[in-house]
Short mmCIF file of C-alpha atoms in Angstrom, two decimals:
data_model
loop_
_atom_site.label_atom_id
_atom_site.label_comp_id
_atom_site.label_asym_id
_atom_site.label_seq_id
_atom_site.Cartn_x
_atom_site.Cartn_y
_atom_site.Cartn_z
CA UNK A 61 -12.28 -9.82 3.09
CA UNK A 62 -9.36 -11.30 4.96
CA UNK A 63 -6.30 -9.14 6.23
CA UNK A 64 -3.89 -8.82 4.65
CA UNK A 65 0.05 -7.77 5.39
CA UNK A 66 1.80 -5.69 3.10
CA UNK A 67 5.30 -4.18 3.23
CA UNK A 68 6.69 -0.28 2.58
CA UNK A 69 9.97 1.33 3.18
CA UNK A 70 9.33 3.52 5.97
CA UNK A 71 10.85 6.62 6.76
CA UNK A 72 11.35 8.54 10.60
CA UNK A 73 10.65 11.86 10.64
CA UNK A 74 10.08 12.55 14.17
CA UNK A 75 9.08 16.45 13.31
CA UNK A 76 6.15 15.61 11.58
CA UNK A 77 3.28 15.67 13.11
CA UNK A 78 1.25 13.19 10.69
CA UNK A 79 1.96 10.27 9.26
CA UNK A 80 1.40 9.96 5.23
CA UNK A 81 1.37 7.51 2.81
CA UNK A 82 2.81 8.95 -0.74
CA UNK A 83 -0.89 8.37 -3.21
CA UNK A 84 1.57 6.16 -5.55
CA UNK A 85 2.64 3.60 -3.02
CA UNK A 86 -1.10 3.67 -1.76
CA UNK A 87 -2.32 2.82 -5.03
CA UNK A 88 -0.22 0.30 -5.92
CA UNK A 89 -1.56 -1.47 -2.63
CA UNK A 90 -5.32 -0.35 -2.55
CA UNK A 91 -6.91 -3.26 -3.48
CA UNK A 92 -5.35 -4.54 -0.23
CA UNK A 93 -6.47 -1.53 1.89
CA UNK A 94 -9.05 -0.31 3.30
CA UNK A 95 -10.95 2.67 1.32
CA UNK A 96 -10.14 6.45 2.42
CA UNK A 97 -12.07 8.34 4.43
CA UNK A 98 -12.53 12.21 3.54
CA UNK A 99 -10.07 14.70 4.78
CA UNK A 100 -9.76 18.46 4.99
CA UNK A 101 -5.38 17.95 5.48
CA UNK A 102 -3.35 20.04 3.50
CA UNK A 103 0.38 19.20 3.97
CA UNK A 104 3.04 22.00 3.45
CA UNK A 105 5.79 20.22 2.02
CA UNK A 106 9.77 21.28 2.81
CA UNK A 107 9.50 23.54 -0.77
CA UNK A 108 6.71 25.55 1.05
CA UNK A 109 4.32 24.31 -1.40
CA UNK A 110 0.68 23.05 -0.52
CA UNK A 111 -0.34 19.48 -1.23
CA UNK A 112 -4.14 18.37 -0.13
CA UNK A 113 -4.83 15.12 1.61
CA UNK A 114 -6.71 12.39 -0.98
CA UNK A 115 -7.99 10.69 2.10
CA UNK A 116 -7.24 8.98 5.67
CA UNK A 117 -6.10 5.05 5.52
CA UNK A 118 -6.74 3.69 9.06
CA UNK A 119 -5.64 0.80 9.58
CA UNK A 120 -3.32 -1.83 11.56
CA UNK A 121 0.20 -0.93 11.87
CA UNK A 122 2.94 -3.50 12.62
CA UNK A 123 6.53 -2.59 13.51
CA UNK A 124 8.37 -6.21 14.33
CA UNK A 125 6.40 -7.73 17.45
CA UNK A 126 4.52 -4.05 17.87
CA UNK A 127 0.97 -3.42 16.43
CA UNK A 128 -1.17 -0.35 16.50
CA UNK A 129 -4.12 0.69 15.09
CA UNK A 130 -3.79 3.62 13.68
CA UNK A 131 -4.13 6.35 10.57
CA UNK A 132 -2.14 7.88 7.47
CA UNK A 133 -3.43 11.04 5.46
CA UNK A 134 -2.78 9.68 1.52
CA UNK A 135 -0.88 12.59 0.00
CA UNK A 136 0.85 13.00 -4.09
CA UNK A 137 4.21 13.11 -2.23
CA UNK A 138 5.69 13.08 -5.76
CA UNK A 139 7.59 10.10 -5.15
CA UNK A 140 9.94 11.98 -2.56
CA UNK A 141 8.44 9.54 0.22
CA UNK A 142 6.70 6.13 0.44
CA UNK A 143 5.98 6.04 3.97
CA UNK A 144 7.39 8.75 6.58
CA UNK A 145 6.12 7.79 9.76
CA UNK A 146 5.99 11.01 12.10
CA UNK A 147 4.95 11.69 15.99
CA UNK A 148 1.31 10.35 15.92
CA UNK A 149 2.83 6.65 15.42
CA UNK A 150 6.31 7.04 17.51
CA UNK A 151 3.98 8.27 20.12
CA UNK A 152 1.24 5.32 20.22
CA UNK A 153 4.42 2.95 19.92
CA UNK A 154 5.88 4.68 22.94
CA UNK A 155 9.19 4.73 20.58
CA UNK A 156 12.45 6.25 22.01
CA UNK A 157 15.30 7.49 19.44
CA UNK A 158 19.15 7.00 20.44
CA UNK A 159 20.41 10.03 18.39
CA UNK A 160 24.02 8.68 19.44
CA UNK A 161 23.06 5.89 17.91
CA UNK A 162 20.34 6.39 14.99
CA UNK A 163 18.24 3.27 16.47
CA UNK A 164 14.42 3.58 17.23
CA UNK A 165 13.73 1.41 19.87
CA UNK A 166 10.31 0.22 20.61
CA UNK A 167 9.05 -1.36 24.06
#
């Protein structure tokens, strides 16, 4: 059907090299979503354990007047993260971090 816009608390983590989407917050919106493609992910989470991927979410991202298309691999983040947006997306936003400043700006 239609598009639809939905909103998550977001989290920078600029050393990642994937976005995610924790499987909780993705379920509680997947009727809104597009289905999950296969993945063969595994993240290693900051404990050193390994978590595998449920899936890829591709999808339209929108940061205020900025919009990508782009992808998150659906992990059981064990409600540690909702959404921590990492390189992939910083890079197609062409986003620049003041670390004086904490701000993520955004062309």
């Amino acid at each position: 059907p239609g598009a639809k816009t939905l909103f998550f608390q977001a989290n920078i983590d600029n050393g990642a090299t994937i976005n995610a989407i924790d499987l909780k917050a993705f379920n509680q919106a997947s009727r809104n979503l597009r289905k999950l493609t296969k993945s063969t992910c595994i993240l290693r989470m900051a404990n050193g354990t390994k978590v595998p991927s449920h899936g890829v979410w591709t999808g339209t991202f929108q940061w205020n007047k900025a919009k990508v298309r782009t992808l998150f691999e659906v992990f059981n983040g064990g409600g540690t993260w909702n959404v921590p947006i990492g390189k992939p997306l910083l890079e197609q936003l062409q986003a620049k971090h003041d670390y004086e400043t904490d701000t993520i700006i955004i062309s």
